[in-house]
mmCIF file of C-alpha atoms in Angstrom:
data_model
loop_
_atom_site.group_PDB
_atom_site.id
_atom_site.type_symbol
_atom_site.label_atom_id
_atom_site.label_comp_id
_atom_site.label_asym_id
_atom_site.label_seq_id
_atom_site.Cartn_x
_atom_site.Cartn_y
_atom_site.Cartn_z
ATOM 1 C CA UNK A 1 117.460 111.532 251.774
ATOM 2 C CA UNK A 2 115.881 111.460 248.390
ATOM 3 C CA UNK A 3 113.378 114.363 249.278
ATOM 4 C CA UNK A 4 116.658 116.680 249.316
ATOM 5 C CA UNK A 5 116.954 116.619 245.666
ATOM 6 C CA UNK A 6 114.737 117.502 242.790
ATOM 7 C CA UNK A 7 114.993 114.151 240.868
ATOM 8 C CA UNK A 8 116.027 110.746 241.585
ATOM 9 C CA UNK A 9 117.133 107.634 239.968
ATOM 10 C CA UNK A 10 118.127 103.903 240.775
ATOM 11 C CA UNK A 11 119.562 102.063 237.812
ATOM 12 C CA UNK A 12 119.322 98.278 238.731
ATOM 13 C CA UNK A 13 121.886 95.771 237.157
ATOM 14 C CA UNK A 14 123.722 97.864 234.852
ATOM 15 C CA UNK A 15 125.726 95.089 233.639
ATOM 16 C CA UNK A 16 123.085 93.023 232.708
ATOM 17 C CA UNK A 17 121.013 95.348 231.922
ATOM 18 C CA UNK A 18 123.936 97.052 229.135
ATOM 19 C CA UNK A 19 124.337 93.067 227.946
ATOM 20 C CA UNK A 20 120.694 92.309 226.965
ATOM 21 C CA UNK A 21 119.419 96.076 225.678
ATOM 22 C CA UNK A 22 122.497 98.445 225.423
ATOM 23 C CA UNK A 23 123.959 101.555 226.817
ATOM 24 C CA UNK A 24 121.197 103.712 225.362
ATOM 25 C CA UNK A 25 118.247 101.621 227.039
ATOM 26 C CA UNK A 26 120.504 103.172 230.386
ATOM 27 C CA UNK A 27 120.801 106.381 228.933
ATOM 28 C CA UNK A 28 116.785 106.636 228.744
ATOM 29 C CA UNK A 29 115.685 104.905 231.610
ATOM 30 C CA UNK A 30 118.196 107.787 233.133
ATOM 31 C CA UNK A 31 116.627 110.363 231.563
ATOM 32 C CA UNK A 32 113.005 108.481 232.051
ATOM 33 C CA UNK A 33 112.718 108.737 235.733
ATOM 34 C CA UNK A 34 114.265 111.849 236.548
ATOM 35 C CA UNK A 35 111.804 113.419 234.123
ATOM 36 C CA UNK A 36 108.976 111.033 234.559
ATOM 37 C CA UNK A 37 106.415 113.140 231.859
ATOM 38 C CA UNK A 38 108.560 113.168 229.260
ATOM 39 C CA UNK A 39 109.257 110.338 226.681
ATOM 40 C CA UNK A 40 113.391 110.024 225.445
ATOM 41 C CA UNK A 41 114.199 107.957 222.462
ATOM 42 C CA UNK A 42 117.314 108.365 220.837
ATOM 43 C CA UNK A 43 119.630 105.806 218.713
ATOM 44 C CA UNK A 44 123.314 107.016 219.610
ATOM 45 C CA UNK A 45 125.170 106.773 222.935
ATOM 46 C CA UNK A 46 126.585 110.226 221.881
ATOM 47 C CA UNK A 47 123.019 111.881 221.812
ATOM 48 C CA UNK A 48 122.080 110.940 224.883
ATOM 49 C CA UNK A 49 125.194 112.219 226.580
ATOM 50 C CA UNK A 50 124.360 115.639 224.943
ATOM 51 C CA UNK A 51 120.687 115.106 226.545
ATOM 52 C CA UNK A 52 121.901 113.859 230.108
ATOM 53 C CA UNK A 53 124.707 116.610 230.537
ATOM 54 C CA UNK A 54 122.414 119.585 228.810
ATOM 55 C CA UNK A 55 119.217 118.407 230.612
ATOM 56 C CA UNK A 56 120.852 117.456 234.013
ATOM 57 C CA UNK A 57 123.794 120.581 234.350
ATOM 58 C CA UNK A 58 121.473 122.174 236.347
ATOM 59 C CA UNK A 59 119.361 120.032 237.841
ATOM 60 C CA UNK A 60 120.244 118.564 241.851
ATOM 61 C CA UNK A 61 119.930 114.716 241.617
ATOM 62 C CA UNK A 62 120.418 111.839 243.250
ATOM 63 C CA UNK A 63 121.456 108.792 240.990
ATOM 64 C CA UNK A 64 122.519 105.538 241.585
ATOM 65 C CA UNK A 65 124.092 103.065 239.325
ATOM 66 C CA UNK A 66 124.335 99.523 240.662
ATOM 67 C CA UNK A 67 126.639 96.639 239.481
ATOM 68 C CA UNK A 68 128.836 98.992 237.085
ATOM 69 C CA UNK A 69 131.937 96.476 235.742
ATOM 70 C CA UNK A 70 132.958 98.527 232.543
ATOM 71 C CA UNK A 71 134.200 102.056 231.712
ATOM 72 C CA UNK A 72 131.637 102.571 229.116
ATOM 73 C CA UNK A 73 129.138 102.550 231.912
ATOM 74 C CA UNK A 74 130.338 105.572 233.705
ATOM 75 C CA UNK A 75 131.494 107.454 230.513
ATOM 76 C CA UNK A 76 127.439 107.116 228.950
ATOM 77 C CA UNK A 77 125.635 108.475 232.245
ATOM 78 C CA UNK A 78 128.100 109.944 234.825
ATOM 79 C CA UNK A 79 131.252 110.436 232.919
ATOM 80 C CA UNK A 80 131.816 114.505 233.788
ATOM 81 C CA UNK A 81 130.729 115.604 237.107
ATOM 82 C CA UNK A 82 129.210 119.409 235.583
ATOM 83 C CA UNK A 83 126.859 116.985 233.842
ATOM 84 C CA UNK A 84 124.561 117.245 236.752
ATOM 85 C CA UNK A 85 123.778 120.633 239.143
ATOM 86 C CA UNK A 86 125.517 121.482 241.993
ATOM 87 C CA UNK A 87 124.930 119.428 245.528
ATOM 88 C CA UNK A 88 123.717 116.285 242.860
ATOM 89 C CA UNK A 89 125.070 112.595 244.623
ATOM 90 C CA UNK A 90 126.207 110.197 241.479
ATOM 91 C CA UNK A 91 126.534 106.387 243.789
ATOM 92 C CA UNK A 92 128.291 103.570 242.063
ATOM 93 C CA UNK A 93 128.130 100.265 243.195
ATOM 94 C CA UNK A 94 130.766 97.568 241.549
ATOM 95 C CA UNK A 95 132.301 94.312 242.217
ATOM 96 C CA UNK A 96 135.991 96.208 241.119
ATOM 97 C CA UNK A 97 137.367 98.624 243.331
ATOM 98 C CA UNK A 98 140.156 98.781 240.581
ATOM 99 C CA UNK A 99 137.413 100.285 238.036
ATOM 100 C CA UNK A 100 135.858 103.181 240.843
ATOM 101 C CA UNK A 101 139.296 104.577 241.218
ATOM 102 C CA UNK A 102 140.468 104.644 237.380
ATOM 103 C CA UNK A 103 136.620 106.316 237.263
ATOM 104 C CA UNK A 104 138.147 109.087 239.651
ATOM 105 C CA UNK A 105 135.074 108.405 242.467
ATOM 106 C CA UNK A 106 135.203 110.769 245.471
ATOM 107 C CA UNK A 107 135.286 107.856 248.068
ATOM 108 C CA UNK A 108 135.410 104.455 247.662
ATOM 109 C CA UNK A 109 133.346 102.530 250.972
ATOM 110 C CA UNK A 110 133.754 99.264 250.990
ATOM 111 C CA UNK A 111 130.734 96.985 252.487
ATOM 112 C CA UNK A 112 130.791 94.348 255.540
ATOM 113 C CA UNK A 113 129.553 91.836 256.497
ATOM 114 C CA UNK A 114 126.732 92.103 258.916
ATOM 115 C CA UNK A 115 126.750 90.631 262.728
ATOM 116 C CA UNK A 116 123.645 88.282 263.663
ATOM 117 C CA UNK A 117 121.535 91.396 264.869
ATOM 118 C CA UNK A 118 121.522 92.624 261.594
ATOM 119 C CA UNK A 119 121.858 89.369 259.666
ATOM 120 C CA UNK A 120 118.232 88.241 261.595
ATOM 121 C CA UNK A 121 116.844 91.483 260.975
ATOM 122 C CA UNK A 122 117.363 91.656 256.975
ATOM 123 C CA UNK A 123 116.405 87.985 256.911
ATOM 124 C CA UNK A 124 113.416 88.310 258.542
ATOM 125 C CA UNK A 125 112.148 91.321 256.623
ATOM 126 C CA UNK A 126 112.639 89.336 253.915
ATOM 127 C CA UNK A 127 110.486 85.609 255.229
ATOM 128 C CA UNK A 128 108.458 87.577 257.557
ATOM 129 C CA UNK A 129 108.123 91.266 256.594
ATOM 130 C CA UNK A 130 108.789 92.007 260.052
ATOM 131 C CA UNK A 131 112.115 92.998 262.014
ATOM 132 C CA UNK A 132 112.295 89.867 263.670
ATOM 133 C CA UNK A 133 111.357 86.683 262.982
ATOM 134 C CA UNK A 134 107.958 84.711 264.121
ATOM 135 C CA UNK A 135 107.918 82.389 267.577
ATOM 136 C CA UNK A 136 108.137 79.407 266.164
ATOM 137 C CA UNK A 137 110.939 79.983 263.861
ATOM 138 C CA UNK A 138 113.709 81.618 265.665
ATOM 139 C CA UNK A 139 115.977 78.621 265.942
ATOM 140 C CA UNK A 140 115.568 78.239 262.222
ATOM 141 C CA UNK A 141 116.343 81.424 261.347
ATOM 142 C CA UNK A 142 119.450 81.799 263.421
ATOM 143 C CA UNK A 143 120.523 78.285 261.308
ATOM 144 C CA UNK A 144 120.313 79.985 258.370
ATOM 145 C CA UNK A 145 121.612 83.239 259.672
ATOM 146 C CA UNK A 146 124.831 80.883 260.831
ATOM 147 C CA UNK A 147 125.229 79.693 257.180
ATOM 148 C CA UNK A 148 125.179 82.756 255.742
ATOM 149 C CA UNK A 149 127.787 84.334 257.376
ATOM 150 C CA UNK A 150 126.465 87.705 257.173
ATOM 151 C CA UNK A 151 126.493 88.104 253.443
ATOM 152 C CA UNK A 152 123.570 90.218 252.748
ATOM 153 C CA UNK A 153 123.578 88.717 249.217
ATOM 154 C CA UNK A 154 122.805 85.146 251.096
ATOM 155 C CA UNK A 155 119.973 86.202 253.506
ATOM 156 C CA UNK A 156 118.297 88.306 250.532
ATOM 157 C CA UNK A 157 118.298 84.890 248.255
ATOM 158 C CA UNK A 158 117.474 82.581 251.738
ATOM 159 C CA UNK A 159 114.730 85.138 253.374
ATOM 160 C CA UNK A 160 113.036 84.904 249.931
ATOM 161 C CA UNK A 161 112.663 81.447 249.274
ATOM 162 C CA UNK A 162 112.208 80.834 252.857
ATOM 163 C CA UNK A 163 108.931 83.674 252.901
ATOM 164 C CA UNK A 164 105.681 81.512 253.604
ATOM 165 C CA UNK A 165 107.158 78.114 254.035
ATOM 166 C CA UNK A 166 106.347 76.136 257.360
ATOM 167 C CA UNK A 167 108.733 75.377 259.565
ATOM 168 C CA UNK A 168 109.190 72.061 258.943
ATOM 169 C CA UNK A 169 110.289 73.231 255.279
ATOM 170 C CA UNK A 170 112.769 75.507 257.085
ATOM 171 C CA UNK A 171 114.472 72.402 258.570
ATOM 172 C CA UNK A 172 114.522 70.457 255.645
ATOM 173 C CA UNK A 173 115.908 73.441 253.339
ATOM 174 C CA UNK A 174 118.737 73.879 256.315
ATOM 175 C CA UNK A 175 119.622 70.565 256.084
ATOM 176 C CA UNK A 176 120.035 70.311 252.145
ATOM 177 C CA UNK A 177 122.104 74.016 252.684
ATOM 178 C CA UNK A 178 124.451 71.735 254.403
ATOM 179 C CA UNK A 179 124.722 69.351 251.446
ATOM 180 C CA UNK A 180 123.826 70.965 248.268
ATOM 181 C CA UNK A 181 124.631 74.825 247.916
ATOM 182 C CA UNK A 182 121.789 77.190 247.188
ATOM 183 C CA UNK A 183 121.800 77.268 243.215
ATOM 184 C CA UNK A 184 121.000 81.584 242.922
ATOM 185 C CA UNK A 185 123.282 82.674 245.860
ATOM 186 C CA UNK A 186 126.558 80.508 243.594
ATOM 187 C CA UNK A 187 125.430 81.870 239.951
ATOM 188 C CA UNK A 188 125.065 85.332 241.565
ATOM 189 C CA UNK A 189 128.479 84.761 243.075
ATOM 190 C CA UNK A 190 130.484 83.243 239.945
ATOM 191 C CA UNK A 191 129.699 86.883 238.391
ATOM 192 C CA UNK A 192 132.797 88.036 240.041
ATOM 193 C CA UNK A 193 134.705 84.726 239.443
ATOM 194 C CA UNK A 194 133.774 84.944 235.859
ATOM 195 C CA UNK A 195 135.341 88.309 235.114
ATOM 196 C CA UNK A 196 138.549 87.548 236.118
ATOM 197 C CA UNK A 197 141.347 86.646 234.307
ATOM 198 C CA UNK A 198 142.865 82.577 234.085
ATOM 199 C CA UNK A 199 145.712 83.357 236.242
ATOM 200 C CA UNK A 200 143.423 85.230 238.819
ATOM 201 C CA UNK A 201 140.740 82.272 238.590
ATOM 202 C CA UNK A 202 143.931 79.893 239.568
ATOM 203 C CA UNK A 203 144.539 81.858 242.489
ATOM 204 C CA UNK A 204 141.042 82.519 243.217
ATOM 205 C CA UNK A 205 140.515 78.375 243.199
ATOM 206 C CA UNK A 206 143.945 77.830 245.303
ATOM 207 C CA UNK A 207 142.939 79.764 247.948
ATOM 208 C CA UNK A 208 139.619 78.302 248.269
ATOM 209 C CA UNK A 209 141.035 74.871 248.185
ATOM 210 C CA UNK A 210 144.287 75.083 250.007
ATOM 211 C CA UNK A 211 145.121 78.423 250.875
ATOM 212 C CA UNK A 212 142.048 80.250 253.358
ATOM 213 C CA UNK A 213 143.933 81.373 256.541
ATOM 214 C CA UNK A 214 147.561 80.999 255.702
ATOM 215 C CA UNK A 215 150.065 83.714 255.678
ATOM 216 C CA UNK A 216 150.198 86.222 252.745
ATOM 217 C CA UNK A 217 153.814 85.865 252.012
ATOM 218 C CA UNK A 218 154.141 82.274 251.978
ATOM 219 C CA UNK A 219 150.997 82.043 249.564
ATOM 220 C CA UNK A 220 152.929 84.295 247.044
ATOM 221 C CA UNK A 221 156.000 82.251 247.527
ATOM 222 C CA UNK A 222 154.183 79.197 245.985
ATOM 223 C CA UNK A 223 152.003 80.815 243.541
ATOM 224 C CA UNK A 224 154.991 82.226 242.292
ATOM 225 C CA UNK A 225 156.534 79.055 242.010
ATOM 226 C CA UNK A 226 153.763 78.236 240.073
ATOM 227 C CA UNK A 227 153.917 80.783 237.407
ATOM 228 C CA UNK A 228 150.629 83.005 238.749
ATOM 229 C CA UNK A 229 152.580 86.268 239.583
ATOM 230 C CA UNK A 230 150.586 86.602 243.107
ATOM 231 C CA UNK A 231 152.167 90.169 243.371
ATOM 232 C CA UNK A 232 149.119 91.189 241.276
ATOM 233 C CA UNK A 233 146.942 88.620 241.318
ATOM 234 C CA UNK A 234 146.187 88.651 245.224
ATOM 235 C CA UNK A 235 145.469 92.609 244.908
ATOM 236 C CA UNK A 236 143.173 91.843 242.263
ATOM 237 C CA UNK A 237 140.659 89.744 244.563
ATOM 238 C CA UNK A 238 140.849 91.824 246.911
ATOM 239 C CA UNK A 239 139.703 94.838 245.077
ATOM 240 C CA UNK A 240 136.945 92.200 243.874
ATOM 241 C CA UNK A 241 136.172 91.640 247.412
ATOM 242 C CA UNK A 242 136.721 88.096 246.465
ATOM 243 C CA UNK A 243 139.360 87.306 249.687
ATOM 244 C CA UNK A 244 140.352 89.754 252.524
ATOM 245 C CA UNK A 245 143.617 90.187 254.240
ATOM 246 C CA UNK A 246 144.087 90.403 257.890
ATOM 247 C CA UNK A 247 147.098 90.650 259.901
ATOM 248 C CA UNK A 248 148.898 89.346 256.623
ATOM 249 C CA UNK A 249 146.940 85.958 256.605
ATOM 250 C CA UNK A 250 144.617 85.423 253.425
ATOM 251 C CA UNK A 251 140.814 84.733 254.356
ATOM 252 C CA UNK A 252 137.417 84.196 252.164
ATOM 253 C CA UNK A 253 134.201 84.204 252.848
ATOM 254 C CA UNK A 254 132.772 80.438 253.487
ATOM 255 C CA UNK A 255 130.068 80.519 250.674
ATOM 256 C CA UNK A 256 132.915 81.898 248.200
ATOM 257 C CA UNK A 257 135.287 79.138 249.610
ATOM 258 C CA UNK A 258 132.156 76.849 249.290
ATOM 259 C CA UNK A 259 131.478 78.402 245.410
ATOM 260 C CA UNK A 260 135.226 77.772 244.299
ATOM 261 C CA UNK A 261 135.415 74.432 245.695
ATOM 262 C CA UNK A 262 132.246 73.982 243.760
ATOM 263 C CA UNK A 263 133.657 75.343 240.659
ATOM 264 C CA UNK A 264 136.787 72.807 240.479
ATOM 265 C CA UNK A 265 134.362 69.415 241.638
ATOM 266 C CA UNK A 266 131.987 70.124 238.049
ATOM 267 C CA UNK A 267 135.092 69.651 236.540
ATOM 268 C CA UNK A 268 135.292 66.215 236.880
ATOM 269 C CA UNK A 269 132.147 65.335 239.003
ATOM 270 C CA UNK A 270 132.520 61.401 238.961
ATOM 271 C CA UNK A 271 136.531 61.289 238.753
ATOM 272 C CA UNK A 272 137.926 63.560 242.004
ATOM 273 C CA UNK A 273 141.497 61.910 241.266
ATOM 274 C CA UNK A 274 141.209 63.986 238.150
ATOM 275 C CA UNK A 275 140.293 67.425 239.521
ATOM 276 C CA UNK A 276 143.868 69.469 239.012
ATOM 277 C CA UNK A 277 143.429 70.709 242.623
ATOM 278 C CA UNK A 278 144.112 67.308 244.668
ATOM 279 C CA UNK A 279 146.896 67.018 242.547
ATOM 280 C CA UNK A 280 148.572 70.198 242.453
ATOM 281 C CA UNK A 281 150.728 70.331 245.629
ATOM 282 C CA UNK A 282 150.662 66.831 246.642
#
C-alpha cells in the first residue's frame, strides 16, 4: 500500500510522545520522514503548521498517527485536509471514538477481537517468528491464546516475553497468568481507565465488579440511583471501547474486568471488608 504514495509516515505513541517532548517534536518527526534529506527545526507549533500544510499541499502521503487522545494532536499535523495533496490517506488511531468524530474523520472502524486462528498466528510471530507455533509448544500457546481472549494488545505483550523461553517456562508463566496479572498488558490498559472522568471510573469499576452481562436498562436504573447519570456515562465506555453492548446486555473484556477488579483490591490490599465495592449494593 505504501508504494502508492510518494511519502510515508507512522507516528508511534502520540500521546506519550506529545507528554515527554511536545507537539513540535511531532511536527518534525512529521516533516522528518516524509522528507528524509532534509533537517526541520522550528520552536512554534504555528510554524510548523505553515511548513506541514505549505510543504505537504501537494504532496500524496500516507500518514498515520497512533494513540491520538487530544484535539491539539490533530489540529498540529492533520488539522485541514488541503494540507496534504490529493489521493493522501491521514489514519488515526485513538482510544475515544468521541474525539475522531468531533475531529470530523471520514470513517470511524472500530477493531475486534481476533478468533484463535488469528490469535495463534500473531502470537506466534511474536515467540516464534513464524505463523505458527513450534511442536512442542502448541498446547502452551493455545493456553495463553485462551487467556488472552483475542486482544491483540495481550498476545503482543505475552508472544514477547514468551520469545526464547523453554517450555517448561511457558507452563510456569501460564500458571502465574492465572494468579498474578501480567504487569505491562494492566498499565497499558489503565491508559484508558485513567482518562476518564470519576463518575465514568465508578461505572467503569461497577461493571467490572457486579455488572458484566446484565441488562443495559436495569444497570442504568441503579447507577442512577446512585448518582452516576449512566445515560452518559455507559456511552462514554463504549466509545472508549472499554465495555460493549449486545442485545442490550453490558459485556467487558475479561482482562479489563480482570484490570478493574485489580484497580479497586490496591485500594485496600490487606482489608477487602474495606474496598467500597463489597459494600456498595450489599
Amino acid at each position: 500500500m505504501s508504494g502508492y504514495f510518494e511519502g510515508k509516515c507512522f507516528l508511534a505513541g502520540v500521546r506519550e510522545v506529545a507528554m515527554k517532548f511536545g507537539l513540535v517534536s511531532l511536527q518534525e518527526k512529521l516533516l522528518s520522514k516524509i522528507f528524509p534529506g532534509e533537517n526541520f527545526q522550528f520552536t512554534s507549533v504555528y510554524d510548523g503548521i505553515e511548513i506541514i500544510s505549505r510543504r505537504l499541499r501537494h504532496k500524496k502521503v500516507l500518514v498515520v498517527i497512533d494513540d491520538a487522545d487530544n484535539m491539539q494532536h490533530f489540529k498540529c499535523l492533520a488539522e485541514e485536509r488541503d494540507w496534504f495533496g490529493l489521493g493522501s490517506r491521514i489514519i488515526i488511531t485513538s482510544r475515544d471514538e468521541q474525539l475522531l468524530r468531533a475531529y470530523g474523520v471520514h470513517d470511524v472502524y472500530k477493531p475486534t477481537t481476533l478468533d484463535d486462528f488469528e490469535a495463534l498466528r500473531l502470537l506466534s510471530l511474536k515467540a516464534f517468528k513464524s505463523d505458527t507455533p513450534k511442536d512442542d509448544f502448541m498446547s502452551p500457546s493455545q493456553s495463553v491464546v485462551k487467556y488472552a481472549g483475542g486482544l491483540p494488545l495481550a498476545l503482543e505483550v505475552l508472544g514477547s516475553f514468551l520469545c526464547g523461553r523453554d517450555a517448561d517456562q511457558w507452563r510456569h508463566a501460564i500458571d502465574r497468568l492465572k494468579s498474578e496479572p501480567e504487569e505491562e498488558i494492566h498499565s497499558r490498559l489503565t491508559i484508558s481507565f485513567d482518562g476518564l472522568k470519576e463518575t465514568e471510573k465508578n461505572i467503569f469499576l461497577d461493571i467490572a465488579y457486579f455488572f458484566k452481562g446484565w441488562d443495559r436498562y436495569i444497570v442504568t436504573k441503579i447507577l442512577d440511583g446512585c448518582g452516576y447519570r449512566a445515560g452518559i456515562g455507559l456511552p462514554v465506555l463504549i466509545e472508549r471501547s472499554l465495555i460493549t453492548v449486545e442485545d442490550n446486555k453490558i459485556w467487558m473484556h475479561d482482562l479489563l474486568q480482570e484490570m478493574g477488579r485489580n484497580i479497586v483490591r490496591q485500594k485496600s490490599p490487606n482489608e477487602p471488608g474495606k474496598r467500597c465495592r463489597y459494600r456498595k449494593y450489599a
